[in-house]
mmCIF file of C-alpha atoms and ligand atoms in Angstrom:
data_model
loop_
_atom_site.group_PDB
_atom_site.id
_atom_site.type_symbol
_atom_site.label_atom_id
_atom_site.label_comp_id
_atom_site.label_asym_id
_atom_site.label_seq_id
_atom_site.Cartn_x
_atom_site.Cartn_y
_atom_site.Cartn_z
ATOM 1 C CA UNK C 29 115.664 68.090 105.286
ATOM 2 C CA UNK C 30 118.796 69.746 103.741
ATOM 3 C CA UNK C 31 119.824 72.904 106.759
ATOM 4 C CA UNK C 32 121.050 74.942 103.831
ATOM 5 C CA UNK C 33 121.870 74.441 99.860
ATOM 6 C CA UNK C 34 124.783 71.714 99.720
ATOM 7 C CA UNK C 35 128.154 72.923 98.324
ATOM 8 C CA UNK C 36 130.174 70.089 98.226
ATOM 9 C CA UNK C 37 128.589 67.368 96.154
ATOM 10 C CA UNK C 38 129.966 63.569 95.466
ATOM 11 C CA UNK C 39 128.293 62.767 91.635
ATOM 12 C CA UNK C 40 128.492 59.544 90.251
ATOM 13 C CA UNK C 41 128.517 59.042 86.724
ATOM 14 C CA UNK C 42 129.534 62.802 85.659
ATOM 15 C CA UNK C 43 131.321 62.150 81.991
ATOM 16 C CA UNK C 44 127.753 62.150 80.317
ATOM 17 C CA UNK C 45 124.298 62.754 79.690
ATOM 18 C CA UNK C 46 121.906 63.246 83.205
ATOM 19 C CA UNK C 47 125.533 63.281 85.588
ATOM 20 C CA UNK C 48 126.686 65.598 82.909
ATOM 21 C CA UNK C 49 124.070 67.698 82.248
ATOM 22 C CA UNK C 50 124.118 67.566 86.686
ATOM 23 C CA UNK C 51 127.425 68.522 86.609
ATOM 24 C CA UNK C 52 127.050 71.606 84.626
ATOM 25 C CA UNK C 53 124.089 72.729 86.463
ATOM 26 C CA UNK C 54 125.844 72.229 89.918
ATOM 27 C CA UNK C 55 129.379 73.585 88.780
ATOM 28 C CA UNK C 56 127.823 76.925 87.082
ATOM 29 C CA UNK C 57 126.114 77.532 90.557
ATOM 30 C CA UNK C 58 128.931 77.637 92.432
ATOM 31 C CA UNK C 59 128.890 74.222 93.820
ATOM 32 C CA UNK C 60 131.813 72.224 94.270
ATOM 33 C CA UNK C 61 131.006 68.982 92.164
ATOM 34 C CA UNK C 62 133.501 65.524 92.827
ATOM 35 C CA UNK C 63 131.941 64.051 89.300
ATOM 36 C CA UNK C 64 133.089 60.605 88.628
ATOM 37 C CA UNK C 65 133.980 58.331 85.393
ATOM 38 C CA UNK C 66 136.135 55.403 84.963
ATOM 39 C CA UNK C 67 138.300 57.168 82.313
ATOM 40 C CA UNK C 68 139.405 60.184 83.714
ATOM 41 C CA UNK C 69 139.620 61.747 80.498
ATOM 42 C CA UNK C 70 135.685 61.805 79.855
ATOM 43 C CA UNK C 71 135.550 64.151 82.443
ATOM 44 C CA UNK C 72 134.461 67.727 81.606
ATOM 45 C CA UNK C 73 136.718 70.858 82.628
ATOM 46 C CA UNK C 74 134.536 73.349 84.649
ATOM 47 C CA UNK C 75 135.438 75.726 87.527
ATOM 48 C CA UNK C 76 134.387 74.190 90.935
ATOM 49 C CA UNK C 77 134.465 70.584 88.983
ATOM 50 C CA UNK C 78 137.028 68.094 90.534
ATOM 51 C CA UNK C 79 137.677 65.013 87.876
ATOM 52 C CA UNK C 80 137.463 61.655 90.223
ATOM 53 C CA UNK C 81 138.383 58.161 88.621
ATOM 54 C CA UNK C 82 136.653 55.291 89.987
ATOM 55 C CA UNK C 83 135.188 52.067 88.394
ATOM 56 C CA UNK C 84 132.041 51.146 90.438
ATOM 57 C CA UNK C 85 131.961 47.654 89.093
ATOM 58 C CA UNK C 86 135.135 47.727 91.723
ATOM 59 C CA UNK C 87 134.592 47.754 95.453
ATOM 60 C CA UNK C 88 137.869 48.328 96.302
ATOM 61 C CA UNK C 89 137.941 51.397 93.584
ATOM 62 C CA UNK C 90 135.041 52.531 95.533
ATOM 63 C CA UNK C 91 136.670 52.888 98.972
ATOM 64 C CA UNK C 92 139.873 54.071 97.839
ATOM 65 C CA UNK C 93 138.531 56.654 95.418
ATOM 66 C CA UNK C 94 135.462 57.641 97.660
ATOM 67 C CA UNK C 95 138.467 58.655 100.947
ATOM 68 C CA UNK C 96 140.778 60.099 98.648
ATOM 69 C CA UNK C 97 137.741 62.229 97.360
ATOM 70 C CA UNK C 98 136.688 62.668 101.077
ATOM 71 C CA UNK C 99 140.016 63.968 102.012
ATOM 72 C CA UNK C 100 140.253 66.814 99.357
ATOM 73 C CA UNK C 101 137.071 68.128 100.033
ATOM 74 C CA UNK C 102 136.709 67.514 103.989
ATOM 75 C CA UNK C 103 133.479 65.864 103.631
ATOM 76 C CA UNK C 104 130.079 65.727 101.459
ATOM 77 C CA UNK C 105 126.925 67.360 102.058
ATOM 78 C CA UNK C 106 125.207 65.834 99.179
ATOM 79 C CA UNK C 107 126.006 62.461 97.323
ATOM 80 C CA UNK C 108 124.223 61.620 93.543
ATOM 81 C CA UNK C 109 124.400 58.152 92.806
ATOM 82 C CA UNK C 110 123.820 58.738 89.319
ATOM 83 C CA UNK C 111 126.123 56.615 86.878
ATOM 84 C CA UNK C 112 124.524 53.497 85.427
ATOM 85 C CA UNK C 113 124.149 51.400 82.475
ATOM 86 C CA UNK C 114 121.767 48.412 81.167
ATOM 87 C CA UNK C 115 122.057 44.679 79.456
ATOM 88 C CA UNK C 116 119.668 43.980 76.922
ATOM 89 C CA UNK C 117 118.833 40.496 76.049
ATOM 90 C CA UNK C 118 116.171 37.254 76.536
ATOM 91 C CA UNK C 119 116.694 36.022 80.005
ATOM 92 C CA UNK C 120 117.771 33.085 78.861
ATOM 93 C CA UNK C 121 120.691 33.879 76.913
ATOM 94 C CA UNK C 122 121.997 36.723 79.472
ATOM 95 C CA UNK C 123 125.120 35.543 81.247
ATOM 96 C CA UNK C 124 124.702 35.100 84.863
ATOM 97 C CA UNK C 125 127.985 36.774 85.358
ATOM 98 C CA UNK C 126 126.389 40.528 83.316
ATOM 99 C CA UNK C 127 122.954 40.423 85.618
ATOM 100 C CA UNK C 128 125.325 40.163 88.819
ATOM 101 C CA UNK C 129 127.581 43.436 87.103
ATOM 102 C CA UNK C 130 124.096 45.434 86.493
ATOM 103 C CA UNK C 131 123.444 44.504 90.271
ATOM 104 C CA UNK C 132 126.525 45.997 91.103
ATOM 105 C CA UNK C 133 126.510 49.032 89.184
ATOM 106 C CA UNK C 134 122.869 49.931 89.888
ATOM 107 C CA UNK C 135 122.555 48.248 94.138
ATOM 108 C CA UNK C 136 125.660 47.724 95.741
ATOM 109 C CA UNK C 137 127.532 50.391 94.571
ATOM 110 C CA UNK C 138 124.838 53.072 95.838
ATOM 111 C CA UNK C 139 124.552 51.273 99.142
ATOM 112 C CA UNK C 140 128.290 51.148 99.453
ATOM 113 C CA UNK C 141 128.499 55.195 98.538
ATOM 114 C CA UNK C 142 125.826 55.893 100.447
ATOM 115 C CA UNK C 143 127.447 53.876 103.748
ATOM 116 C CA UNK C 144 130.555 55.713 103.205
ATOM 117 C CA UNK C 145 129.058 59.241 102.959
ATOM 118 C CA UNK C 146 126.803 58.701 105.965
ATOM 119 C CA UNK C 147 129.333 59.176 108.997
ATOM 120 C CA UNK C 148 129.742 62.399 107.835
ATOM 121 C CA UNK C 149 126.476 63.880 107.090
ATOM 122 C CA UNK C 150 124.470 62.125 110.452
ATOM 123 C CA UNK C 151 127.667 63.853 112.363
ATOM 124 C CA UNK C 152 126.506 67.065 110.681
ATOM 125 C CA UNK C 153 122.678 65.922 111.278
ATOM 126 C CA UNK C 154 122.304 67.437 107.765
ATOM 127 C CA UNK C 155 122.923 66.181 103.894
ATOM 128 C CA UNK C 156 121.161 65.037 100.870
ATOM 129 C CA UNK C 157 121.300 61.813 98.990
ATOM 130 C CA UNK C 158 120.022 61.521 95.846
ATOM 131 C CA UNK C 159 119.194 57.770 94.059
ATOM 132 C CA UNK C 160 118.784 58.143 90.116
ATOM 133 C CA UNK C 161 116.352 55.410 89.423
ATOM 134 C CA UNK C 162 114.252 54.712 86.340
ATOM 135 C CA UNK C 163 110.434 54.088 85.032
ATOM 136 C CA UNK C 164 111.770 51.062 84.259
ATOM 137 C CA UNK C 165 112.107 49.922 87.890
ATOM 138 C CA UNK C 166 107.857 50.687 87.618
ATOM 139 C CA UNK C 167 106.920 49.550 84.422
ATOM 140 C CA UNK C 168 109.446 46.574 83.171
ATOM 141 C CA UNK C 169 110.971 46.522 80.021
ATOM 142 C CA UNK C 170 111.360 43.672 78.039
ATOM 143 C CA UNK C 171 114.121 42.427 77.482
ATOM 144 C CA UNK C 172 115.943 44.625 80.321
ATOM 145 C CA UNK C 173 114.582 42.050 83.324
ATOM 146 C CA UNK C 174 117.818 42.688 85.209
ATOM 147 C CA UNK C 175 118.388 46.614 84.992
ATOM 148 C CA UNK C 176 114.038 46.926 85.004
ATOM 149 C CA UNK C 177 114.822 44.649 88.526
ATOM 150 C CA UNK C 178 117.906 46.146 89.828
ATOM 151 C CA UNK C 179 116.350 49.499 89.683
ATOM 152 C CA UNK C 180 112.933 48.889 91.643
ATOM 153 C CA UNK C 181 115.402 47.133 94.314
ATOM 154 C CA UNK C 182 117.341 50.739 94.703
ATOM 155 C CA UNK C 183 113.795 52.446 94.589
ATOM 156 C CA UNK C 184 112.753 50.331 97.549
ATOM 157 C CA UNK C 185 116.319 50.848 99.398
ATOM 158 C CA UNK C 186 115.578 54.462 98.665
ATOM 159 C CA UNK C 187 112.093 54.378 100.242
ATOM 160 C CA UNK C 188 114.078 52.460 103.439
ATOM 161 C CA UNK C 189 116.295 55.199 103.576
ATOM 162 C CA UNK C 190 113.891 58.097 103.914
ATOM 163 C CA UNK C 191 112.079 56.119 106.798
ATOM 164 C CA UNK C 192 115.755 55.333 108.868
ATOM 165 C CA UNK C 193 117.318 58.327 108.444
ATOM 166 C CA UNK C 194 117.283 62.203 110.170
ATOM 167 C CA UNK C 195 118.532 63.426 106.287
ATOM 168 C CA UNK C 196 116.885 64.150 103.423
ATOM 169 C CA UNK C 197 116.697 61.287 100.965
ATOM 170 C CA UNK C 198 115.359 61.587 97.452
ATOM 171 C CA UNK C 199 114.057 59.355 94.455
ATOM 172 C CA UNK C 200 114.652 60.888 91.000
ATOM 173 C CA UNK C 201 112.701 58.579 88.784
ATOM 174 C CA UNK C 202 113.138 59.404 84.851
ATOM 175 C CA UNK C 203 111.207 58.018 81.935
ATOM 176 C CA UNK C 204 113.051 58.271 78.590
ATOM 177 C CA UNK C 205 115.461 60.731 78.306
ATOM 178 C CA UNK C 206 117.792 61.822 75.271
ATOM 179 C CA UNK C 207 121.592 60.629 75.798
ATOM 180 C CA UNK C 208 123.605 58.003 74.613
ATOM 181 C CA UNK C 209 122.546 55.096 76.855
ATOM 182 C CA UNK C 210 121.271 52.908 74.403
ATOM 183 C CA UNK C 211 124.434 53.368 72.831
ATOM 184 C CA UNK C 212 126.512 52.510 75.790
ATOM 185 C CA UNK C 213 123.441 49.561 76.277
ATOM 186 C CA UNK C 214 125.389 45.904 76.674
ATOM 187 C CA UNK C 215 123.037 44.083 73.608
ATOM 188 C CA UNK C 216 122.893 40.024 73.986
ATOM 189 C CA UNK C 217 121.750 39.540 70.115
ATOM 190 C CA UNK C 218 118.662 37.635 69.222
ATOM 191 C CA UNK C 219 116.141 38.426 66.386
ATOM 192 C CA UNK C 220 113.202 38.349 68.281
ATOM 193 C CA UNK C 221 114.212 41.096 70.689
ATOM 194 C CA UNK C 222 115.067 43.046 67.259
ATOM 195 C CA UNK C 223 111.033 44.856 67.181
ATOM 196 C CA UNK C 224 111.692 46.122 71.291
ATOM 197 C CA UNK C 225 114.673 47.253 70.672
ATOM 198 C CA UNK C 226 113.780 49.572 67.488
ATOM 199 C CA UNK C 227 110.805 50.995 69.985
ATOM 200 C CA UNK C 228 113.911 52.081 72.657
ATOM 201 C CA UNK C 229 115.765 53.663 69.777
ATOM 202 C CA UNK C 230 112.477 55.659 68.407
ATOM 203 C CA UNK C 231 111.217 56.749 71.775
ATOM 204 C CA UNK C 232 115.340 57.800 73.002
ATOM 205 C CA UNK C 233 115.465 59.863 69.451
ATOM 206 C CA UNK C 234 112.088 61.483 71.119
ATOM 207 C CA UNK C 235 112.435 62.443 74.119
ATOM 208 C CA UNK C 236 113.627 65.428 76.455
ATOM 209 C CA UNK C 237 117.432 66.345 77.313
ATOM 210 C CA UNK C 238 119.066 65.631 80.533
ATOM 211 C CA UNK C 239 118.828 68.994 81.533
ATOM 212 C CA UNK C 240 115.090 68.356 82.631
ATOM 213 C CA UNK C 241 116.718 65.332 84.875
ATOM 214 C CA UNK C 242 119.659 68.265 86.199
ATOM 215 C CA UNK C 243 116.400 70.612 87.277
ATOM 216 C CA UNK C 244 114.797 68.032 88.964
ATOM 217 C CA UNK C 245 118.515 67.504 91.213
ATOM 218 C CA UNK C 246 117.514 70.878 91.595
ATOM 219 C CA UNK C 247 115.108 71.171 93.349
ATOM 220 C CA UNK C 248 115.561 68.015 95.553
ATOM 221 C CA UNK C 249 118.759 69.996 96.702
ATOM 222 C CA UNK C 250 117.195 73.008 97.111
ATOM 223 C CA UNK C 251 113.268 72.342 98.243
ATOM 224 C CA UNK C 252 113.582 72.695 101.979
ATOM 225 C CA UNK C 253 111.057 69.395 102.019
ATOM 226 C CA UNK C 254 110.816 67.936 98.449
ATOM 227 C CA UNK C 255 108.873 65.176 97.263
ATOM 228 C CA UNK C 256 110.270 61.486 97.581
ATOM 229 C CA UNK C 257 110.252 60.644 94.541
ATOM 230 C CA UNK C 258 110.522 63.406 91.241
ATOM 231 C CA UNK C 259 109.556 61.490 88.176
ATOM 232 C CA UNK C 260 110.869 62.788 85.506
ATOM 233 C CA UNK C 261 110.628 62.699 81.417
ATOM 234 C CA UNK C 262 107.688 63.984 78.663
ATOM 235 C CA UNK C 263 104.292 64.746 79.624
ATOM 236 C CA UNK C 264 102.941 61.060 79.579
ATOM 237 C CA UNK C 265 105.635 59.384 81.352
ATOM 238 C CA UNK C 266 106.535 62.309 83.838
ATOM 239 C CA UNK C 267 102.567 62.870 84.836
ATOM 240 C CA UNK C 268 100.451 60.358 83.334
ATOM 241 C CA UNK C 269 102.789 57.073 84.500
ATOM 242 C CA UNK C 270 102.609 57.460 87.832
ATOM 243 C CA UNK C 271 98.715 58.229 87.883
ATOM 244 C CA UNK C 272 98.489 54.383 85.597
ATOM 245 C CA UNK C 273 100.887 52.955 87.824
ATOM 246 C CA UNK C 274 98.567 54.008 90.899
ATOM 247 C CA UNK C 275 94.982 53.586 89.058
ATOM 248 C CA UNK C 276 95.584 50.418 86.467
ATOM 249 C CA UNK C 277 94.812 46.830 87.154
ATOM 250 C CA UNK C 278 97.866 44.594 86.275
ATOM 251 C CA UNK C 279 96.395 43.256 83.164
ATOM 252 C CA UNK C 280 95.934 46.584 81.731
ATOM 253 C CA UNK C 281 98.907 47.710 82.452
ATOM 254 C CA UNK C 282 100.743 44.954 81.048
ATOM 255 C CA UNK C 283 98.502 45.126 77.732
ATOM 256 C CA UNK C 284 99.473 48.363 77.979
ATOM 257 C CA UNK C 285 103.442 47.765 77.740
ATOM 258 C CA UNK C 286 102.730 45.137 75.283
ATOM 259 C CA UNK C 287 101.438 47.268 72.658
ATOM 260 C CA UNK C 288 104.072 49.988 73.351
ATOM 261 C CA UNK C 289 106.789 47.730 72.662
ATOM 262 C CA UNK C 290 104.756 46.224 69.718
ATOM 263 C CA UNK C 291 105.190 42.212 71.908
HETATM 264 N N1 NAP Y 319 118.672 57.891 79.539
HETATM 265 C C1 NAP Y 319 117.539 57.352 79.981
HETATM 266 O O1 NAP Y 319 116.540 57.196 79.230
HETATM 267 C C2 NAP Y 319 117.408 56.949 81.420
HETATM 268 C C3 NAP Y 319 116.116 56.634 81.885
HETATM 269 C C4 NAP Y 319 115.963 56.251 83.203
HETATM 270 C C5 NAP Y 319 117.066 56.188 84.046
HETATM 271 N N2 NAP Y 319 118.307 56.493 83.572
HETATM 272 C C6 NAP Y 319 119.421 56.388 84.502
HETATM 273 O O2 NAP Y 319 120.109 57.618 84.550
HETATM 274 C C7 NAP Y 319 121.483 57.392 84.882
HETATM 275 C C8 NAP Y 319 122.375 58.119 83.887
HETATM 276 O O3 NAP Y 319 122.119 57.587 82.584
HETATM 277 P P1 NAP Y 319 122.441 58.400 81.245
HETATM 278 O O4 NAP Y 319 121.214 58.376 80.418
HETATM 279 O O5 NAP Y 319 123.070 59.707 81.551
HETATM 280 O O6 NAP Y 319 123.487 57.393 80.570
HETATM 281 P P2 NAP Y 319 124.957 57.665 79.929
HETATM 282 O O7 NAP Y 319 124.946 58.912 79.139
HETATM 283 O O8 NAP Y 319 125.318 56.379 79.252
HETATM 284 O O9 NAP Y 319 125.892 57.897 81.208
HETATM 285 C C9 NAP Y 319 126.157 56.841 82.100
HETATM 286 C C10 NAP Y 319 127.182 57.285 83.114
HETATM 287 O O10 NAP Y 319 127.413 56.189 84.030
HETATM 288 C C11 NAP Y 319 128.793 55.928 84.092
HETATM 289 N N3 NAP Y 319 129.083 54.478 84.229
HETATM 290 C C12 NAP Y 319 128.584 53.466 83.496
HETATM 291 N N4 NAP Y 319 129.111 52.294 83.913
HETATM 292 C C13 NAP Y 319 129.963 52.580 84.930
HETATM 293 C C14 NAP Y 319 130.821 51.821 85.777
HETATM 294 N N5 NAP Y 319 130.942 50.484 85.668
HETATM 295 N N6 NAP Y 319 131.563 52.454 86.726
HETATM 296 C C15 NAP Y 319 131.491 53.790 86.837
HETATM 297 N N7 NAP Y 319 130.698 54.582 86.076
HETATM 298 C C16 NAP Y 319 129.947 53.985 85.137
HETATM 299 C C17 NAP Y 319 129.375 56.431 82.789
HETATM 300 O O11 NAP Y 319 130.726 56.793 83.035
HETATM 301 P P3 NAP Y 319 131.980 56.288 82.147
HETATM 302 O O12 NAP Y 319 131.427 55.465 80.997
HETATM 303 O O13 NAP Y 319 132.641 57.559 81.702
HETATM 304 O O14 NAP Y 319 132.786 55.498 83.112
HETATM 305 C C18 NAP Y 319 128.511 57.644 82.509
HETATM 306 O O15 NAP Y 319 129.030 58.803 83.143
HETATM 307 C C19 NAP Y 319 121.666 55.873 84.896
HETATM 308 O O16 NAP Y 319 121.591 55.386 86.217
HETATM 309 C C20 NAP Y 319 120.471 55.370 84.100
HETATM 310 O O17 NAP Y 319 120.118 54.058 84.476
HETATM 311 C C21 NAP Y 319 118.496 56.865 82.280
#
């Protein structure tokens, strides 16, 4: 449970969409926000914002950027593992070498943040860490097996977390949201994946802003005990998924998913 509202926040993935829309949020409330990118240049230009360059495909970029970062600010109260990114393609056809970089980016380099940033806050006994997951990691999407995987394994770590340690530790769980990740979305071409992938682009055109995602960081910074896990996109996704998730057999559920994605 956060002693008071953190000031000095470490945000990954802070040149766009959610980390963006985080970053504003954060910055215009007087927080000091380290936001991160690989391209410095991304970055936006905010009072209380402090541009940090690090590539988390990159462990070494990770440990060198993350004490440099530490140094400047003397120390985080909140971290925001928030940058990510997807493949999209048959199983079969994915390289090897792209599922172990969504593994990376989505796992290792949250663990590795999160086991650098921890000295700190369990010296303080206070600070907040904050794991941007994805409906995905609940209810797999075709096609996405990796990134659908990687993020139910940081959903579990997450759950680990909040049972080992005296901090608070939240889950923000979004369904669709409106940015350019499908954009930015690695695509291993093959016809038959063609009809899913029109879906992603019809349901992205629909749904909310990141600022919805930025409200939820919120209140998981400032809730004195707030939920584990905020789920967040439209009304189906945000209230009705979980409920399904809970309530429907498998079989449903997956005939379910099938006809959303028109399989
Ligand atoms: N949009 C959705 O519908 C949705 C739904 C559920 C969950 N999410 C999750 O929400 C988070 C933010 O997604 P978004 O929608 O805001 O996507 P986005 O607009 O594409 O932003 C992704 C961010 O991650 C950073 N990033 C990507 N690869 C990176 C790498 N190798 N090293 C360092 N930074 C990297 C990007 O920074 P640079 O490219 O500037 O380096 C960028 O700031 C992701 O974890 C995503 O999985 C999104």
């Amino acid at each position: 449970m956060p002693a008071e509202v953190p000031k000095k926040v470490l945000l990954t993935g802070a040149s766009t969409g959610i980390g963006l829309a985080i970053a504003q949020r954060l910055c215009a409330a007087g927080c000091d926000v380290w936001g991160t990118s690989r391209d410095i240049a991304r970055l936006p230009q905010l009072p209380h914002f402090h541009p940090v360059a690090m590539d988390l495909l990159q462990s070494d970029s990770i440990r060198r950027v993350f004490a440099a970062a530490r140094e400047q600010s003397g120390g985080f109260d909140a971290l925001i593992n928030n940058a990510g990114a997807a493949v999209f393609g048959p199983t079969d056809t994915v390289p090897l070498e792209m599922v172990r970089e969504q593994f990376q980016l989505l796992v290792e380099a949250p663990m590795e943040l999160i086991r650098l940033a921890l000295p700190d806050m369990l010296r303080n006994k206070t600070g907040t860490i904050i794991n941007v997951t994805s409906l995905a990691g609940v209810f797999p999407v075709p096609y996405m097996a990796a990134y659908s995987a990687a993020k139910a394994a940081l959903s579990s770590y997450t759950r680990c977390l909040r049972l080992e340690l005296p901090l608070c530790v939240v889950e923000i769980q979004p369904g669709d949201i409106n940015t350019g990740f499908h954009n930015a979305t690695q695509r291993v071409n093959a016809p038959h994946t063609d009809g899913v992938w029109q879906v992603q682009i019809e349901t992205m055109a629909a749904a909310p802003g990141p600022e919805c995602v930025a409200d939820a960081v919120w209140r998981a910074l400032h809730d004195p005990n707030p939920p584990p896990v905020l789920v967040v996109g439209n009304f189906a996704q945000a209230h009705l998924g979980p409920l399904a998730a809970r309530l429907l057999p498998s079989r449903l559920m997956e005939w379910v998913l099938r006809r959303h994605y028109r399989l």
